[in-house]
Short mmCIF file of C-alpha atoms in Angstrom, two decimals:
data_model
loop_
_atom_site.label_atom_id
_atom_site.label_comp_id
_atom_site.label_asym_id
_atom_site.label_seq_id
_atom_site.Cartn_x
_atom_site.Cartn_y
_atom_site.Cartn_z
CA UNK A 247 0.00 0.00 0.00
CA UNK A 248 2.70 2.45 1.02
CA UNK A 249 4.87 1.50 -1.94
CA UNK A 250 1.98 1.99 -4.36
CA UNK A 251 1.23 5.44 -2.99
CA UNK A 252 4.90 6.38 -3.12
CA UNK A 253 5.21 5.28 -6.75
CA UNK A 254 2.03 7.08 -7.73
CA UNK A 255 3.18 10.37 -6.26
CA UNK A 256 6.68 10.00 -7.62
CA UNK A 257 5.23 9.53 -11.10
CA UNK A 258 3.38 12.86 -10.99
CA UNK A 259 6.36 14.83 -12.37
CA UNK A 260 5.99 12.90 -15.61
CA UNK A 261 2.55 14.36 -16.17
CA UNK A 262 3.20 18.03 -16.88
CA UNK A 263 5.39 21.08 -16.65
CA UNK A 264 4.70 23.48 -13.83
CA UNK A 265 4.78 26.30 -16.38
CA UNK A 266 3.38 25.74 -19.84
CA UNK A 267 2.40 28.90 -21.69
CA UNK A 268 2.03 30.08 -25.25
CA UNK A 269 0.85 33.44 -26.51
CA UNK A 270 -0.93 34.44 -29.66
CA UNK A 271 -2.36 37.50 -31.35
CA UNK A 272 -5.16 37.64 -33.91
CA UNK A 273 -5.37 40.89 -35.84
CA UNK A 274 -8.67 41.35 -37.64
CA UNK A 275 -8.93 43.54 -40.75
CA UNK A 276 -12.26 43.40 -42.55
CA UNK A 277 -12.98 39.76 -43.40
CA UNK A 278 -9.39 38.62 -42.91
CA UNK A 279 -7.45 37.71 -39.83
CA UNK A 280 -3.70 37.37 -39.22
CA UNK A 281 -2.74 35.04 -36.35
CA UNK A 282 0.72 34.82 -34.80
CA UNK A 283 1.68 32.21 -32.21
CA UNK A 284 4.75 32.10 -30.00
CA UNK A 285 5.33 28.80 -28.24
CA UNK A 286 8.45 27.72 -26.29
CA UNK A 287 10.58 25.27 -28.26
CA UNK A 288 10.53 22.71 -25.46
CA UNK A 289 6.75 22.39 -25.92
CA UNK A 290 7.14 21.02 -29.46
CA UNK A 291 10.21 18.83 -28.97
CA UNK A 292 8.11 15.65 -29.01
CA UNK A 293 6.06 16.55 -32.11
CA UNK A 294 6.91 15.04 -35.49
CA UNK A 295 4.86 17.59 -37.45
CA UNK A 296 4.48 20.58 -35.12
CA UNK A 297 3.08 22.94 -37.77
CA UNK A 298 0.23 20.61 -38.69
CA UNK A 299 -0.48 19.78 -35.05
CA UNK A 300 -0.66 23.44 -34.09
CA UNK A 301 -2.99 24.57 -36.86
CA UNK A 302 -5.24 21.55 -36.30
CA UNK A 303 -5.50 22.43 -32.61
CA UNK A 304 -6.84 25.97 -32.92
CA UNK A 305 -10.00 27.07 -34.71
CA UNK A 306 -11.43 30.53 -35.23
CA UNK A 307 -14.97 31.40 -36.22
CA UNK A 308 -17.33 34.37 -36.42
CA UNK A 309 -21.01 34.87 -37.22
CA UNK A 310 -21.57 31.12 -37.01
CA UNK A 311 -19.01 30.38 -39.72
CA UNK A 312 -15.62 28.75 -39.27
CA UNK A 313 -12.69 30.75 -40.60
CA UNK A 314 -10.73 29.19 -43.44
CA UNK A 315 -6.96 28.87 -43.05
CA UNK A 316 -5.53 30.32 -46.26
CA UNK A 317 -1.86 30.02 -45.42
CA UNK A 318 0.12 28.83 -42.42
CA UNK A 319 3.84 28.77 -41.77
CA UNK A 320 6.11 28.11 -38.80
CA UNK A 321 9.77 28.62 -37.97
CA UNK A 322 12.13 28.13 -35.07
CA UNK A 323 13.75 31.12 -33.37
CA UNK A 324 16.64 29.50 -31.50
CA UNK A 325 17.82 32.78 -29.96
CA UNK A 326 14.42 33.44 -28.39
CA UNK A 327 13.81 29.74 -27.67
CA UNK A 328 10.45 30.03 -29.44
CA UNK A 329 8.50 28.34 -32.20
CA UNK A 330 6.69 31.03 -34.17
CA UNK A 331 3.72 30.34 -36.42
CA UNK A 332 1.74 32.71 -38.63
CA UNK A 333 -1.61 31.97 -40.21
CA UNK A 334 -3.83 33.93 -42.57
CA UNK A 335 -7.58 33.33 -42.15
CA UNK A 336 -10.65 34.24 -44.17
CA UNK A 337 -13.85 34.77 -42.16
CA UNK A 338 -16.07 35.41 -45.18
CA UNK A 339 -17.69 38.45 -43.54
CA UNK A 340 -16.72 41.31 -41.21
CA UNK A 341 -15.99 39.98 -37.73
CA UNK A 342 -18.23 41.31 -34.95
CA UNK A 343 -17.26 38.77 -32.29
CA UNK A 344 -14.38 36.35 -32.50
CA UNK A 345 -14.91 32.79 -31.31
CA UNK A 346 -11.92 30.54 -30.69
CA UNK A 347 -11.43 26.91 -29.75
CA UNK A 348 -7.92 26.01 -28.63
CA UNK A 349 -6.70 22.53 -27.75
CA UNK A 350 -2.97 23.10 -27.43
CA UNK A 351 -3.22 21.27 -24.12
CA UNK A 352 -3.87 18.07 -26.12
CA UNK A 353 -0.61 18.33 -28.08
CA UNK A 354 1.66 19.75 -25.35
CA UNK A 355 0.82 19.03 -21.69
CA UNK A 356 -2.57 18.99 -19.92
CA UNK A 357 -1.91 22.20 -17.96
CA UNK A 358 -0.87 24.23 -21.01
CA UNK A 359 -2.30 27.76 -21.11
CA UNK A 360 -2.72 29.79 -24.31
CA UNK A 361 -2.98 33.56 -23.87
CA UNK A 362 -4.74 35.06 -26.87
CA UNK A 363 -5.01 38.75 -27.70
CA UNK A 364 -7.41 39.78 -30.46
CA UNK A 365 -7.30 43.20 -32.12
CA UNK A 366 -9.76 44.86 -34.49
CA UNK A 367 -9.08 48.45 -35.40
CA UNK A 368 -8.47 50.28 -32.14
CA UNK A 369 -10.35 47.76 -30.01
CA UNK A 370 -9.04 44.58 -28.48
CA UNK A 371 -9.79 41.77 -26.10
CA UNK A 372 -8.04 38.86 -24.37
CA UNK A 373 -8.82 35.23 -23.65
CA UNK A 374 -7.17 32.54 -21.52
CA UNK A 375 -7.62 29.06 -22.99
CA UNK A 376 -6.72 25.78 -21.32
CA UNK A 377 -8.04 22.31 -20.53
CA UNK A 378 -10.81 23.69 -18.31
CA UNK A 379 -11.82 26.46 -20.72
CA UNK A 380 -10.87 25.45 -24.29
CA UNK A 381 -13.31 27.87 -25.92
CA UNK A 382 -13.82 31.61 -25.60
CA UNK A 383 -15.55 34.53 -27.28
CA UNK A 384 -13.77 37.84 -27.68
CA UNK A 385 -16.13 40.79 -27.83
CA UNK A 386 -14.42 43.88 -29.15
CA UNK A 387 -16.67 46.13 -27.09
CA UNK A 388 -14.89 47.33 -23.93
CA UNK A 389 -15.88 45.01 -21.05
CA UNK A 390 -17.19 46.34 -17.77
CA UNK A 391 -14.85 46.66 -14.81
CA UNK A 392 -16.72 43.85 -13.07
CA UNK A 393 -16.33 41.53 -16.06
CA UNK A 394 -12.59 42.26 -16.23
CA UNK A 395 -12.16 41.59 -12.51
CA UNK A 396 -14.12 38.34 -12.66
CA UNK A 397 -12.25 37.05 -15.72
CA UNK A 398 -8.82 37.84 -14.27
CA UNK A 399 -9.66 36.42 -10.85
CA UNK A 400 -10.91 33.23 -12.54
CA UNK A 401 -7.66 33.03 -14.50
CA UNK A 402 -5.71 33.31 -11.26
CA UNK A 403 -7.80 30.61 -9.62
CA UNK A 404 -7.20 28.32 -12.58
CA UNK A 405 -3.45 28.81 -12.35
CA UNK A 406 -3.56 27.74 -8.69
CA UNK A 407 -4.57 24.21 -9.67
CA UNK A 408 -1.24 22.95 -11.03
CA UNK A 409 0.06 19.62 -9.67
CA UNK A 410 3.00 21.17 -7.83
CA UNK A 411 0.71 23.69 -6.11
CA UNK A 412 -1.51 20.86 -4.90
CA UNK A 413 1.51 18.93 -3.59
CA UNK A 414 2.84 21.93 -1.68
CA UNK A 415 -0.54 22.70 -0.16
CA UNK A 416 -0.63 19.08 0.99
CA UNK A 417 2.78 19.66 2.62
CA UNK A 418 1.37 22.66 4.51
CA UNK A 419 -1.49 20.53 5.83
CA UNK A 420 0.96 17.86 7.03
CA UNK A 421 3.30 20.46 8.56
CA UNK A 422 0.56 22.07 10.66
CA UNK A 423 0.18 20.62 14.14
CA UNK A 424 -2.92 22.65 14.94
CA UNK A 425 -5.57 24.75 13.24
CA UNK A 426 -3.83 27.90 14.44
CA UNK A 427 -0.53 26.78 12.94
CA UNK A 428 -2.22 25.86 9.65
CA UNK A 429 -3.70 29.36 9.47
CA UNK A 430 -0.25 30.86 10.11
CA UNK A 431 1.43 28.64 7.51
CA UNK A 432 -1.25 29.40 4.92
CA UNK A 433 -1.13 33.12 5.59
CA UNK A 434 2.65 33.34 5.28
CA UNK A 435 2.70 31.14 2.18
CA UNK A 436 0.11 33.32 0.45
CA UNK A 437 1.90 36.50 1.52
CA UNK A 438 5.23 35.27 0.16
CA UNK A 439 3.60 34.14 -3.07
CA UNK A 440 1.82 37.45 -3.62
CA UNK A 441 4.92 39.50 -2.81
CA UNK A 442 7.01 37.56 -5.31
CA UNK A 443 4.33 37.66 -8.03
CA UNK A 444 3.89 41.41 -7.68
CA UNK A 445 7.51 42.52 -7.22
CA UNK A 446 9.36 40.30 -9.74
CA UNK A 447 7.53 41.63 -12.84
CA UNK A 448 8.55 45.15 -11.76
CA UNK A 449 12.22 44.18 -12.02
CA UNK A 450 14.39 43.13 -14.94
CA UNK A 451 14.81 39.63 -13.51
CA UNK A 452 12.98 37.06 -15.59
CA UNK A 453 14.02 33.64 -14.22
CA UNK A 454 14.15 30.80 -16.76
CA UNK A 455 11.24 28.39 -16.80
CA UNK A 456 13.50 25.48 -15.85
CA UNK A 457 14.64 27.36 -12.72
CA UNK A 458 11.08 28.19 -11.66
CA UNK A 459 9.91 24.61 -12.16
CA UNK A 460 12.89 23.12 -10.34
CA UNK A 461 12.52 25.60 -7.46
CA UNK A 462 8.80 24.84 -7.06
CA UNK A 463 9.51 21.12 -6.98
CA UNK A 464 12.29 21.65 -4.44
CA UNK A 465 9.91 23.48 -2.10
CA UNK A 466 7.79 20.33 -1.90
CA UNK A 467 10.82 18.14 -1.15
CA UNK A 468 12.19 20.63 1.41
CA UNK A 469 8.96 20.98 3.39
CA UNK A 470 8.39 17.22 3.34
CA UNK A 471 11.96 16.63 4.57
CA UNK A 472 11.46 19.08 7.45
CA UNK A 473 8.30 17.24 8.48
CA UNK A 474 10.23 13.95 8.52
CA UNK A 475 13.53 15.08 10.05
CA UNK A 476 12.39 17.96 12.27
CA UNK A 477 8.88 17.03 13.44
CA UNK A 478 9.03 19.48 16.36
CA UNK A 479 10.67 22.37 14.50
CA UNK A 480 9.41 25.86 15.28
CA UNK A 481 8.90 28.92 13.09
CA UNK A 482 7.60 26.91 10.18
CA UNK A 483 5.53 29.95 9.28
CA UNK A 484 8.75 31.73 8.24
CA UNK A 485 9.78 28.79 6.06
CA UNK A 486 6.33 28.78 4.44
CA UNK A 487 6.71 32.47 3.60
CA UNK A 488 10.09 32.00 1.93
CA UNK A 489 8.93 28.97 -0.04
CA UNK A 490 5.81 30.86 -1.07
CA UNK A 491 8.10 33.35 -2.77
CA UNK A 492 9.33 30.62 -5.12
CA UNK A 493 5.75 29.69 -6.01
CA UNK A 494 5.06 33.33 -6.75
CA UNK A 495 7.56 33.17 -9.63
CA UNK A 496 5.08 31.01 -11.56
CA UNK A 497 2.44 33.72 -11.24
CA UNK A 498 5.02 36.36 -12.14
CA UNK A 499 5.52 34.56 -15.47
CA UNK A 500 1.77 34.48 -16.02
CA UNK A 501 1.33 38.16 -15.19
CA UNK A 502 4.14 39.15 -17.55
CA UNK A 503 2.68 37.09 -20.39
CA UNK A 504 -0.97 38.06 -19.90
CA UNK A 505 -0.72 41.70 -18.91
CA UNK A 506 -3.45 41.05 -16.32
CA UNK A 507 -3.83 42.93 -13.05
CA UNK A 508 -1.75 41.36 -10.30
CA UNK A 509 -4.40 42.32 -7.74
CA UNK A 510 -7.24 40.38 -9.39
CA UNK A 511 -5.12 37.41 -10.48
CA UNK A 512 -3.59 36.92 -7.06
CA UNK A 513 -6.93 37.43 -5.32
CA UNK A 514 -8.38 34.61 -7.40
CA UNK A 515 -5.36 32.41 -6.79
CA UNK A 516 -5.38 33.03 -3.04
CA UNK A 517 -9.10 32.27 -2.79
CA UNK A 518 -8.71 29.00 -4.71
CA UNK A 519 -5.72 27.94 -2.62
CA UNK A 520 -7.52 28.76 0.63
CA UNK A 521 -10.44 26.53 -0.39
CA UNK A 522 -8.06 23.74 -1.44
CA UNK A 523 -6.20 23.96 1.87
CA UNK A 524 -9.46 23.65 3.78
CA UNK A 525 -10.55 20.63 1.74
CA UNK A 526 -7.17 18.93 2.09
CA UNK A 527 -7.13 19.57 5.83
CA UNK A 528 -10.58 18.02 6.26
CA UNK A 529 -9.72 15.00 4.10
CA UNK A 530 -6.42 14.35 5.85
CA UNK A 531 -7.95 14.75 9.30
CA UNK A 532 -10.56 12.10 8.49
CA UNK A 533 -8.06 9.79 6.79
CA UNK A 534 -5.62 10.12 9.70
CA UNK A 535 -8.24 8.85 12.14
CA UNK A 536 -8.88 5.76 10.02
CA UNK A 537 -5.18 5.10 9.44
CA UNK A 538 -3.84 6.05 12.86
CA UNK A 539 -1.93 2.79 13.22
CA UNK A 540 -0.04 3.35 9.96
CA UNK A 541 1.72 6.63 10.93
CA UNK A 542 -0.07 8.67 8.24
CA UNK A 543 2.01 11.86 8.61
CA UNK A 544 5.46 10.26 8.05
CA UNK A 545 4.13 8.04 5.26
CA UNK A 546 2.44 10.92 3.44
CA UNK A 547 5.50 13.14 3.94
CA UNK A 548 7.74 10.42 2.49
CA UNK A 549 5.53 10.21 -0.59
CA UNK A 550 5.59 13.99 -1.02
CA UNK A 551 9.37 14.07 -0.58
CA UNK A 552 9.79 11.42 -3.28
CA UNK A 553 7.50 13.30 -5.67
CA UNK A 554 9.24 16.63 -5.07
CA UNK A 555 12.74 15.17 -5.34
CA UNK A 556 12.01 13.29 -8.58
CA UNK A 557 10.32 16.36 -10.04
CA UNK A 558 13.28 18.56 -9.05
CA UNK A 559 15.84 16.22 -10.63
CA UNK A 560 13.84 15.89 -13.84
CA UNK A 561 13.33 19.63 -14.28
CA UNK A 562 16.92 20.41 -13.37
CA UNK A 563 18.07 17.95 -16.02
CA UNK A 564 15.68 19.47 -18.56
#
């Protein structure tokens, strides 16, 4: 039983990158549209025909009619580490509202996020497309402040659901020896995460994706190791704050790429993480009572340490 759980958690790093983004822009002019995609080269390394896969995985339509791809081309930009594609589309009629269906998550990794910006004349709109929300409609009329806030908060909440975030939140639940300590750990983690996400984009530092992924994985291994080796350690709230700063780098990447408001994105992320922490705490409390004779805290911490360590080694090695 323990070995099966350990192997299952250790295999999680194989499932997805912590950070998997691409960005695109659709410029509408009359009945035509020009689409440009920028995707990191490491996202296409496994594809035999990346151009065909990419253009098959995104569809545009307007006025109930699918746009026709007239011409599509792709090239590698080794200096920028990006795969750049350009497509010319014919909508058959002037575009009032742009509808898009994006399934890049099916050809890259399940947690891939595509950030699309659409422009028509002087008006523009944005959409965040992923596994949970593969379709979107871009209305070129300026959205209300409430709609903007809701959309950006939802985007932040969605970004809080990555596998490594879930593993670290599980570590916080295991590390807490009381409800009061869990509240302190959660508060410091969220504070460190928000501070990093807000401050880093204001600087010139743009840490490589591999560093951010490896650092996030290492936070899981570190917290799990402290639970195992220092079960009575104090000031864990300070550790949670520092480690939260590393998790904030993921959101810093998202904020840079999307241009969204840090306040709304991080509010959505914090709310989602708070709910997840509460659910994990309730589930573990109930499970611990049933499995009291099997030392649930050390066993779970060992599994989390294995997952974090394997993830760290894999991301560090590329």
